[in-house]
Short mmCIF file of C-alpha atoms in Angstrom, two decimals:
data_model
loop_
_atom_site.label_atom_id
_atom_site.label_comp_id
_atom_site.label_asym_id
_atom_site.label_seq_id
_atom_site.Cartn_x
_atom_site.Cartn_y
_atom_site.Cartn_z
CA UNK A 1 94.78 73.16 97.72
CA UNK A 2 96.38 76.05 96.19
CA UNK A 3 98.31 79.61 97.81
CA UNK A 4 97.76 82.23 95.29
CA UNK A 5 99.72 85.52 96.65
CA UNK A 6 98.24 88.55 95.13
CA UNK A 7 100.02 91.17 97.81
CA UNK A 8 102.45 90.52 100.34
CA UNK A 9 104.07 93.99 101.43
CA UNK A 10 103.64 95.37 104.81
CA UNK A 11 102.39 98.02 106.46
CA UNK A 12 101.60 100.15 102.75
CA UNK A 13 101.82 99.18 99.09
CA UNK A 14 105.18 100.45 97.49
CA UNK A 15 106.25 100.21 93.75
CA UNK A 16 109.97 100.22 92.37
CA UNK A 17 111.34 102.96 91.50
CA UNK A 18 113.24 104.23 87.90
CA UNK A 19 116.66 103.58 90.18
CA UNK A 20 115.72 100.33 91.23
CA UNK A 21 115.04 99.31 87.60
CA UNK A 22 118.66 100.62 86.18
CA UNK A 23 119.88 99.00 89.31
CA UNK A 24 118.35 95.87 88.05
CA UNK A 25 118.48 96.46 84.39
CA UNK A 26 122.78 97.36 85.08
CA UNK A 27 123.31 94.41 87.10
CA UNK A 28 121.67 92.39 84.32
CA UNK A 29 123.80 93.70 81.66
CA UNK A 30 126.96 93.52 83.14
CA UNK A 31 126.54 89.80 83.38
CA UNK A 32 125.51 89.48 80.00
CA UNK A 33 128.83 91.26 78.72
CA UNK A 34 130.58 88.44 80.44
CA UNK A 35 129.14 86.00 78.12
CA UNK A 36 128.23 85.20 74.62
CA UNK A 37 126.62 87.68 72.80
CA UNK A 38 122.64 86.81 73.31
CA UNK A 39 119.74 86.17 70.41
CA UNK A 40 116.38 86.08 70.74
CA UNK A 41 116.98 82.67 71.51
CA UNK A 42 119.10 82.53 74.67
CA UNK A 43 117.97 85.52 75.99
CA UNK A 44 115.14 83.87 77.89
CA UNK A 45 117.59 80.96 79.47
CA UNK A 46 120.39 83.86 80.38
CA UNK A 47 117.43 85.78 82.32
CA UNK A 48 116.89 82.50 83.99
CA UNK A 49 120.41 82.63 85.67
CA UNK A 50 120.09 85.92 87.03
CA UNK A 51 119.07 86.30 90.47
CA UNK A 52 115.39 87.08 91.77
CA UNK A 53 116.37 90.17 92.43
CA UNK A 54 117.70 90.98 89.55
CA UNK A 55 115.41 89.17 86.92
CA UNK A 56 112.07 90.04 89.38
CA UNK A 57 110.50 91.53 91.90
CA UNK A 58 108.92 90.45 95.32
CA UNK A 59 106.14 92.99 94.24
CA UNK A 60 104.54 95.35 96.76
CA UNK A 61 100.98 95.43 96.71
CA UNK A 62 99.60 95.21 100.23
CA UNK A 63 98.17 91.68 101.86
CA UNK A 64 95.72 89.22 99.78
CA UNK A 65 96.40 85.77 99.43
CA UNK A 66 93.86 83.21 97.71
CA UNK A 67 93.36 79.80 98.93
CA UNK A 68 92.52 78.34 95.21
CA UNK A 69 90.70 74.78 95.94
CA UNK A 70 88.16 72.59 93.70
CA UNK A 71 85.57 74.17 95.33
CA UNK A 72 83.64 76.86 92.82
CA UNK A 73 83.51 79.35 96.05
CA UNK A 74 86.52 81.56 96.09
CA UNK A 75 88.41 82.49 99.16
CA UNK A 76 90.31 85.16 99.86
CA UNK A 77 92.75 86.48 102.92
CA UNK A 78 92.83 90.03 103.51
CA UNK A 79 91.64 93.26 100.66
CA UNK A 80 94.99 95.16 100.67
CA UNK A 81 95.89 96.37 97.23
CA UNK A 82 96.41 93.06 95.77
CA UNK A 83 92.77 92.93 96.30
CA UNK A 84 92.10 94.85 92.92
CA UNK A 85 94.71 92.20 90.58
CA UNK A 86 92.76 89.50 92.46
CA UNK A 87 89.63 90.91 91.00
CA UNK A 88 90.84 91.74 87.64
CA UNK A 89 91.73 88.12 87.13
CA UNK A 90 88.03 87.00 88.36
CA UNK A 91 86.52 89.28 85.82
CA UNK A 92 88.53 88.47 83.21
CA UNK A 93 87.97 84.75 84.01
CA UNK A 94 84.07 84.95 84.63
CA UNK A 95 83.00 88.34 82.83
CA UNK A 96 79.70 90.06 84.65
CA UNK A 97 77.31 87.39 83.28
CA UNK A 98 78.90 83.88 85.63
CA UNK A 99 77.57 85.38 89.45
CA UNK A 100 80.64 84.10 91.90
CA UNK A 101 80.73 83.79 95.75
CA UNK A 102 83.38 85.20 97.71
CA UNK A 103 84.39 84.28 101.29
CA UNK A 104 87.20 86.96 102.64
CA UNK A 105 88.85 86.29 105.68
CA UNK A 106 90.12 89.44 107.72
CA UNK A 107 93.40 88.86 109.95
CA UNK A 108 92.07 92.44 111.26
CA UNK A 109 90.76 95.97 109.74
CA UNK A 110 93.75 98.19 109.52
CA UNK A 111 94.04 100.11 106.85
CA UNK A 112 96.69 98.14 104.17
CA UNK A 113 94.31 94.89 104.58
CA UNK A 114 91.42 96.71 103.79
CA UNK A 115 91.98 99.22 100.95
CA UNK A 116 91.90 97.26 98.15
CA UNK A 117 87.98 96.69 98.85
CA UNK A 118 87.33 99.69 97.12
CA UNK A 119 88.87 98.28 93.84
CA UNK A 120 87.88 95.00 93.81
CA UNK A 121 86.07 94.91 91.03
CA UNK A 122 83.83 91.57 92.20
CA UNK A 123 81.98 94.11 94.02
CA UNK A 124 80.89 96.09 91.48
CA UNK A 125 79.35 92.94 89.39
CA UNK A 126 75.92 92.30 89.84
CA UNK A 127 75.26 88.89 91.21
CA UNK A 128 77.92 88.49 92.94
CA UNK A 129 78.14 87.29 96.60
CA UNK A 130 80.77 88.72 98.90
CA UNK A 131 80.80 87.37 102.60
CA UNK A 132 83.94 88.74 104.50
CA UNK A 133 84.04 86.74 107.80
CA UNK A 134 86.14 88.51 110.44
CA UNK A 135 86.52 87.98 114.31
CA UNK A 136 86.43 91.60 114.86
CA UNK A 137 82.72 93.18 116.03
CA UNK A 138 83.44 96.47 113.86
CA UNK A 139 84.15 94.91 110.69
CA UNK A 140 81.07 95.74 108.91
CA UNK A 141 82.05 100.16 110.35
CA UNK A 142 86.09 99.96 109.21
CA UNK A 143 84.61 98.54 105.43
CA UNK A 144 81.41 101.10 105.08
CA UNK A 145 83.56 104.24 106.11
CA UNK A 146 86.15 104.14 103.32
CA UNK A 147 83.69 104.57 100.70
CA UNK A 148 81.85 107.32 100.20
CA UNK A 149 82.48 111.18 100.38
CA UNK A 150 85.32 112.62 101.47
CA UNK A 151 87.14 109.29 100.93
CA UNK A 152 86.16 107.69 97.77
CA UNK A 153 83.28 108.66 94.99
CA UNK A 154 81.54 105.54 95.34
CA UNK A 155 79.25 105.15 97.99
CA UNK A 156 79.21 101.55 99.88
CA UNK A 157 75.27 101.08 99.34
CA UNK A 158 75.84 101.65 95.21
CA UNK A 159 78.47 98.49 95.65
CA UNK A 160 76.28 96.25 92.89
CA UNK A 161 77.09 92.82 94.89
CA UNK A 162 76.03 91.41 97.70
CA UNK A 163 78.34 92.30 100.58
CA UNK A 164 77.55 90.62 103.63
CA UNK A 165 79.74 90.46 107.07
CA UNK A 166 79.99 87.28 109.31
CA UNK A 167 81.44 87.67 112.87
CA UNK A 168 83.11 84.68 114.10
CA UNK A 169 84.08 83.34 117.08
CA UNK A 170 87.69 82.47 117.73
CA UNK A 171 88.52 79.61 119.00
CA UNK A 172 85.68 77.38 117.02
CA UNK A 173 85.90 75.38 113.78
CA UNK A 174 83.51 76.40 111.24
CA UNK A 175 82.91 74.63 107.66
CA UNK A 176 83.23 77.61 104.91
CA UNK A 177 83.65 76.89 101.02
CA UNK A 178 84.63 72.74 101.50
CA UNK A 179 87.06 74.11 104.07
CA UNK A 180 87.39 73.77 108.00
CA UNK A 181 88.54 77.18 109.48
CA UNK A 182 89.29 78.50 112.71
CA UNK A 183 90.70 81.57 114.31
CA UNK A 184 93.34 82.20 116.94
CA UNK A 185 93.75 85.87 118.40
CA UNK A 186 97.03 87.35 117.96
CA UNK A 187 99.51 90.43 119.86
CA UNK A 188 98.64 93.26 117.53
CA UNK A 189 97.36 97.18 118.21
CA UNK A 190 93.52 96.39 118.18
CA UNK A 191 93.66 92.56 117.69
CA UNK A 192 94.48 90.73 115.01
CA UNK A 193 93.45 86.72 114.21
CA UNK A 194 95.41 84.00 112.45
CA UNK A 195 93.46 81.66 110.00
CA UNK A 196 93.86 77.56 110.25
CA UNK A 197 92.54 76.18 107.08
CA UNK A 198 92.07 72.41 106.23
CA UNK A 199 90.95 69.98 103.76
CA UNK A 200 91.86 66.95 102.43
CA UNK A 201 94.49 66.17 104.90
CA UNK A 202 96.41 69.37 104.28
CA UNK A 203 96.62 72.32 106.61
CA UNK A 204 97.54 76.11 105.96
CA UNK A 205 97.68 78.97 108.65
CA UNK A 206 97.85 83.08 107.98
CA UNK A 207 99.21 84.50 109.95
CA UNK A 208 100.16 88.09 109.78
CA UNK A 209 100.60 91.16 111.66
CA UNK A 210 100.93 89.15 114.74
CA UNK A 211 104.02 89.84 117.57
CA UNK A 212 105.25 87.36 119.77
CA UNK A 213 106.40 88.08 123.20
CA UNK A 214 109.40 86.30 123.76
CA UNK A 215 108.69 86.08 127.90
CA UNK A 216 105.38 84.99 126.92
CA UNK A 217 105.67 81.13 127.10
CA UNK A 218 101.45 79.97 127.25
CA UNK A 219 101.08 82.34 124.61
CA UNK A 220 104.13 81.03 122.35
CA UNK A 221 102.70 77.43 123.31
CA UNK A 222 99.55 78.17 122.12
CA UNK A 223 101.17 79.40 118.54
CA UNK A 224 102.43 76.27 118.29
CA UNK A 225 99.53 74.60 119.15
CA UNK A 226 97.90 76.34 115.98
CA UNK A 227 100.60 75.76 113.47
CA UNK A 228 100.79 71.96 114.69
CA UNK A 229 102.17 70.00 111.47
CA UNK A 230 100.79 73.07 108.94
CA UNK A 231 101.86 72.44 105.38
CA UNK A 232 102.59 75.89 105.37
CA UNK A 233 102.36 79.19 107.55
CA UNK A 234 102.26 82.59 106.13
CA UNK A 235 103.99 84.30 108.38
CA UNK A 236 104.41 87.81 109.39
CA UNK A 237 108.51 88.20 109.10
CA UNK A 238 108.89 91.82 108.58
CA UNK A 239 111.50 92.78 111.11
CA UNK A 240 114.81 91.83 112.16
CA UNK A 241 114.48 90.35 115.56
CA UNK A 242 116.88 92.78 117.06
CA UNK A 243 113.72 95.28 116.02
CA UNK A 244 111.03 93.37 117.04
CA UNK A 245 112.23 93.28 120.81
CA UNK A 246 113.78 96.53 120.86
CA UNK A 247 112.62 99.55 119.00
CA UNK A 248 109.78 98.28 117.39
CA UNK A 249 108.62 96.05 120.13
CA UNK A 250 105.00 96.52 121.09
CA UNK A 251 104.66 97.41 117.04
CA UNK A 252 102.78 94.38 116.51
CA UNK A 253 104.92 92.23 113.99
CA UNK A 254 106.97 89.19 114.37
CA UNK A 255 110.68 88.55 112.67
CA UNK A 256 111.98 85.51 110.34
CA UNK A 257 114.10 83.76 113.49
CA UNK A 258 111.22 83.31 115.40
CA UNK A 259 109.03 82.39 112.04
CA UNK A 260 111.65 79.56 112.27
CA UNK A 261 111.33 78.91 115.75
CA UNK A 262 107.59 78.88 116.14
CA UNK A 263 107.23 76.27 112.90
CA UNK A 264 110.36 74.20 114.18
CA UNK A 265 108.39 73.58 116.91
CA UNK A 266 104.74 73.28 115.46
CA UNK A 267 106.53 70.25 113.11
CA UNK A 268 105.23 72.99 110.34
CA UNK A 269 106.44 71.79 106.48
CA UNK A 270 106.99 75.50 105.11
CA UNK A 271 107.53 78.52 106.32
CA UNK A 272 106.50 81.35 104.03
CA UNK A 273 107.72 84.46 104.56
CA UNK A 274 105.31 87.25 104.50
CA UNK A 275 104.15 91.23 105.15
CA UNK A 276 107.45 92.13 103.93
CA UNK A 277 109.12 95.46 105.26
CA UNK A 278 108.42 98.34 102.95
CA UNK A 279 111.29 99.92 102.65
CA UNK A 280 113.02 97.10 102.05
CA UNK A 281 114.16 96.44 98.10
CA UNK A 282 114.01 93.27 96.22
CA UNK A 283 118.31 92.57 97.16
CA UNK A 284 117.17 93.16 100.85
CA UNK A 285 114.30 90.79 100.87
CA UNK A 286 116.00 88.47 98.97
CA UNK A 287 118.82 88.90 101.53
CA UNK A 288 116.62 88.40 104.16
CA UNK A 289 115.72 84.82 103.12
CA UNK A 290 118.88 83.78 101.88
CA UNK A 291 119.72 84.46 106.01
CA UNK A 292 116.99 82.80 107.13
CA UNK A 293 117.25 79.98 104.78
CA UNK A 294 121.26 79.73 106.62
CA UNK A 295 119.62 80.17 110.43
CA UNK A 296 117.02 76.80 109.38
CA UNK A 297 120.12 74.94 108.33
CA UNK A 298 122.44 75.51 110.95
CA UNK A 299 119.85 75.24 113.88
CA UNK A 300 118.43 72.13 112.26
CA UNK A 301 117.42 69.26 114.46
CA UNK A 302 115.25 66.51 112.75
CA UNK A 303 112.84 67.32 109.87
CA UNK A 304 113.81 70.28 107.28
CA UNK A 305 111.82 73.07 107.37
CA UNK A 306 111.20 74.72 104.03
CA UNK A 307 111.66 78.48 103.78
CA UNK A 308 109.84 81.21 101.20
CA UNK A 309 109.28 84.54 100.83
CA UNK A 310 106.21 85.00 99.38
CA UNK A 311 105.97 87.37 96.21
CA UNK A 312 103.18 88.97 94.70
CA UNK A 313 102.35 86.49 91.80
CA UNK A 314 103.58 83.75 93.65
CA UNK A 315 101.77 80.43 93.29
CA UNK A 316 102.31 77.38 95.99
CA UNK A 317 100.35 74.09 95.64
CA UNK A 318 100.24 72.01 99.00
CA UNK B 1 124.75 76.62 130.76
CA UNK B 2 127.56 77.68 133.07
CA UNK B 3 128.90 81.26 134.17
CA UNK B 4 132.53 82.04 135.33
CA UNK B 5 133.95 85.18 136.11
CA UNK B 6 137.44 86.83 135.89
CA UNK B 7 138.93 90.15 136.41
CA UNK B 8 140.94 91.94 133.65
CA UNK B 9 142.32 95.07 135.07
CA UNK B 10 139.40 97.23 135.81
CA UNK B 11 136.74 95.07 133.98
CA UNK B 12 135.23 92.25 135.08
CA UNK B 13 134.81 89.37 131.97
CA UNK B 14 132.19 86.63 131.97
CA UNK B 15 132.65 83.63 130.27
CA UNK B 16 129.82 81.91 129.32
CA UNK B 17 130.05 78.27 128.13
CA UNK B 18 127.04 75.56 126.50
CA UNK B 19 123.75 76.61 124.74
CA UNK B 20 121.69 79.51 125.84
CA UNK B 21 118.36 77.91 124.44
CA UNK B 22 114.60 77.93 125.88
CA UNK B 23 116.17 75.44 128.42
CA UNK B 24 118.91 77.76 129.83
CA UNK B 25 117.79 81.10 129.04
CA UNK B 26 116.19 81.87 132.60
CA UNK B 27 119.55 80.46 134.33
CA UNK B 28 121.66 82.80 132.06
CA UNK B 29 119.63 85.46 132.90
CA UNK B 30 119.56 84.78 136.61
CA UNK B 31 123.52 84.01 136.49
CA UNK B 32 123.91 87.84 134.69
CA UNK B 33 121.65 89.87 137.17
CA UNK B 34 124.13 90.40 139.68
CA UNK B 35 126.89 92.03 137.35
CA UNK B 36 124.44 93.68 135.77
CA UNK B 37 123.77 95.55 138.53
CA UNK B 38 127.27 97.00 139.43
CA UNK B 39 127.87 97.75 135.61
CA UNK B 40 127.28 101.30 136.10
CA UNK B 41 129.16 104.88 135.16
CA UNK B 42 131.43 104.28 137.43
CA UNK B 43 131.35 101.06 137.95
CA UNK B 44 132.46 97.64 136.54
CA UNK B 45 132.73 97.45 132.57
CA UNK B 46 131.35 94.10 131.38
CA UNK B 47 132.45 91.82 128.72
CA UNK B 48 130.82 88.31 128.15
CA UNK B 49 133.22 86.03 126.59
CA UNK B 50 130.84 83.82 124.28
CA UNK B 51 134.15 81.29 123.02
CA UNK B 52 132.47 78.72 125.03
CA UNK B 53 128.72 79.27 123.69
CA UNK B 54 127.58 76.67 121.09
CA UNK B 55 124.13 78.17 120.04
CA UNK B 56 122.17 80.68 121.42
CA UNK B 57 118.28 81.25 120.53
CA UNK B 58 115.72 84.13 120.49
CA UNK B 59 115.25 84.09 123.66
CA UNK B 60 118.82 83.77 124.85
CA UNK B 61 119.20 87.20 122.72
CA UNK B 62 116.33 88.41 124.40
CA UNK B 63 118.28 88.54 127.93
CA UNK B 64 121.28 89.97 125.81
CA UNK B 65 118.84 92.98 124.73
CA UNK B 66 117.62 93.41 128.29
CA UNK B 67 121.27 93.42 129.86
CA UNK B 68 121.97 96.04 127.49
CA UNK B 69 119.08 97.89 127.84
CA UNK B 70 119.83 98.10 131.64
CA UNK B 71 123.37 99.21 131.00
CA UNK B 72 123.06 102.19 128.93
CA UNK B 73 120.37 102.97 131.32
CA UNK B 74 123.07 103.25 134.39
CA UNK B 75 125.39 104.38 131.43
CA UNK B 76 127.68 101.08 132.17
CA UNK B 77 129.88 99.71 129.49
CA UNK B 78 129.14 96.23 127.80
CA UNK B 79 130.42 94.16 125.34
CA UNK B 80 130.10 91.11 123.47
CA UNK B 81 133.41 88.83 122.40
CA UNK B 82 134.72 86.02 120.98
CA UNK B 83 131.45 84.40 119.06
CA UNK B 84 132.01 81.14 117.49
CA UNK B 85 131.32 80.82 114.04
CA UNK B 86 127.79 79.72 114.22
CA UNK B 87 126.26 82.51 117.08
CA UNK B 88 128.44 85.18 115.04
CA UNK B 89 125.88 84.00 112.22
CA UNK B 90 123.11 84.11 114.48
CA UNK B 91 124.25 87.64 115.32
CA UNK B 92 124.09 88.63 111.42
CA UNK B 93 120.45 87.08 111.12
CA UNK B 94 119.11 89.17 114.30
CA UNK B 95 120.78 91.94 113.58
CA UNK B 96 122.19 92.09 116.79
CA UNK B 97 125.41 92.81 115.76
CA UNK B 98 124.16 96.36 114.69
CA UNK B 99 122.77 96.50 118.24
CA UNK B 100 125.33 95.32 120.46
CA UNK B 101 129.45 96.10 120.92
CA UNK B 102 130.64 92.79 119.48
CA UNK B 103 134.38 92.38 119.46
CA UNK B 104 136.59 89.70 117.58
CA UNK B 105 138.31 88.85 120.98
CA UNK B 106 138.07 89.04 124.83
CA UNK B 107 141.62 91.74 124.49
CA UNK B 108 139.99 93.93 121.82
CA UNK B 109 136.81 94.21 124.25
CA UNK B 110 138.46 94.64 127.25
CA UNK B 111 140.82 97.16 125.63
CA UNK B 112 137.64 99.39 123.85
CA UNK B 113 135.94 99.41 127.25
CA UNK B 114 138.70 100.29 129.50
CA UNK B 115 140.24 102.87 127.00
#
């Protein structure tokens, strides 16, 4: 089993701007004038010692992971924006003649987990099979009204695949695409579910746009309970605590110290950072883990616990 | 987790010694309530001398927020002091040093708040 992160920026996509790339591109340089002069061959191992800040870029399309398994059905988490890459790559990989299945799972409806629907290009290939399973009764509504006029020029009904909707129950372990899945509801404005997903003796859980009540112990208990001994959570890190129970509380996201605390306790393997704050930059995300990485080691008790941030590209084999 | 309490000049300081963890945060919170309350405008400034505290967790920062919150409310003065290396890089994590009044030492807090 396979994480394949196609958008992981919260809240609304965001792109770099020309300062952020002389940033980058200045930062670069100036270490390069502090060494020998470069060729075409050592250019590619000097880039290599630059930081991933400097040399990349967390990305920031909007949420869609891919669980990438031996199975020949595809599943997806979430249609933000990284919903239309995602399809790109499945078009250019099975053209409009191979007919695919797709089985989306939807943390919840809000608007950045949904808009990349619209570009996905899957839908527009005859033949294809799109199921998006969600927990939420009005799945099928939030989907169908962001087509058509005044929103977009393509109506939903003129989509050329099959688009079905599948409302689960949380709570209950279904068998989807060679995998056993379950939801768990989670603090957000309207709901929002976390994903368990199993096979072969590994275990992943998404889990985004999901708050955590500190004073909340059952519910924090029952977290844990759904992490228990993950290989990895996708987790929903985008504020500082400080923010999370102050200011932003009741906002419906989580923070990386409790990430840490939550998987710590669930025996989890790897915490992956996720739903990254927009208006943070690559040096503040980066930042961000490097912290977080130093709050794991320092608070360690027994078993490491591996800590990402998830970028938009990013592969991670379980 | 243990609480003791000594008065420096008009302020009152609280020095708080072990972990403030899932295990201790109630009793820390308990412990605080009571100089919470007379931490008003024209009452008691606070200062909680953290020299003794080994590690605290989220929600031993939690009942740091809500004392805080509760003091600006009755426009009372509090402050944090003398964190130990490891819960001053707690602090920096959280963000709760951009939050709170942290001081290097007990003097500089009790100074700043009685000024």
């Amino acid at each position: 089993m396979k994480l394949q992160f196609w958008g992981t920026r919260g809240s609304i996509p965001v792109s770099m701007t020309s300062v952020d790339v002389r940033t980058k591109l200045r930062q670069a340089l100036l270490g390069a004038a502090q060494g020998p002069v470069l060729t075409a061959d050592s250019v590619d191992a000097f880039i290599d010692t630059l930081g991933f800040d400097v040399a990349a870029t967390f990305g920031g399309h909007s949420s869609c992971v891919q669980i990438v398994t031996d199975n020949p059905e595809h599943v997806i988490l979430d249609l933000g924006s990284g919903a239309r890459p995602l399809g790109q790559s499945m078009l250019a990989r099975f053209g409009v003649d191979q007919p695919q299945t797709y089985h989306v799972f939807m943390s919840h409806v809000h608007w950045d987990h949904i808009m990349g629907f619209p570009f996905f290009l899957p839908a527009f290939t005859p033949g294809n099979r799109i199921i998006i399973h969600a927990c939420h009764a009005q799945v099928e509504q939030a989907f169908r009204r962001q087509h058509g006029s005044p929103s977009f020029p393509v109506e939903f009904e003129q989509l050329a695949a099959t688009v079905e909707f599948d409302v689960l129950l949380p709570g209950k372990r279904y068998q989807i695409a060679g995998l056993e899945v379950s939801a768990r509801l989670q603090r957000h404005s309207g709901d929002s579910y976390g994903w368990r997903f199993e096979r072969g003796g590994k275990a992943v859980v998404y889990s985004t746009d999901s708050e955590h009540r500190l004073d909340e112990a059952a519910e924090l208990a029952g977290i844990v309970e759904f992490f228990a001994n993950a290989d990895a959570v996708v987790f929903d890190a985008m504020y500082s605590l400080a923010d999370a129970i102050s200011v932003k509380a009741d906002w419906g996201h989580s923070s990386n110290i409790v990430g840490v605390e939550l998987c710590r306790a669930a025996g989890v393997r790897r915490l992956v950072m996720y739903h990254h704050e927009p208006a943070y930059d690559d040096a503040q995300i980066l930042g961000v883990l490097n912290e977080t990485r130093r709050f794991e080691e320092i608070t360690r008790e027994g078993h490491a616990l591996e800590v990402l941030s998830a970028w938009d590209g990013l592969e991670l084999a379980l | 987790m243990e609480l003791r309490s000594q008065t420096r000049g008009v302020a009152l300081v609280l020095t708080v010694i072990g972990r403030i963890d899932h295990s201790h945060a109630n009793a820390f919170e308990a412990a605080l309530a009571p100089h919470l309350q007379l931490c008003t405008a024209s009452g008691t400034p606070l200062v909680l001398d953290f020299s003794g505290v080994d590690f605290i967790s989220s929600v031993g920062l939690r009942v740091l927020m809500l004392a805080a919150k509760q003091v600006k409310q009755q426009q009372g003065k509090l402050a944090v002091a003398a964190l130990t290396p490891i819960v001053q890089e707690v602090f920096q994590v959280s963000r709760f040093n951009l939050v709170l009044k942290v001081f290097a030492s007990v003097d500089q807090a009790v100074l700043a708040l009685t000024a």
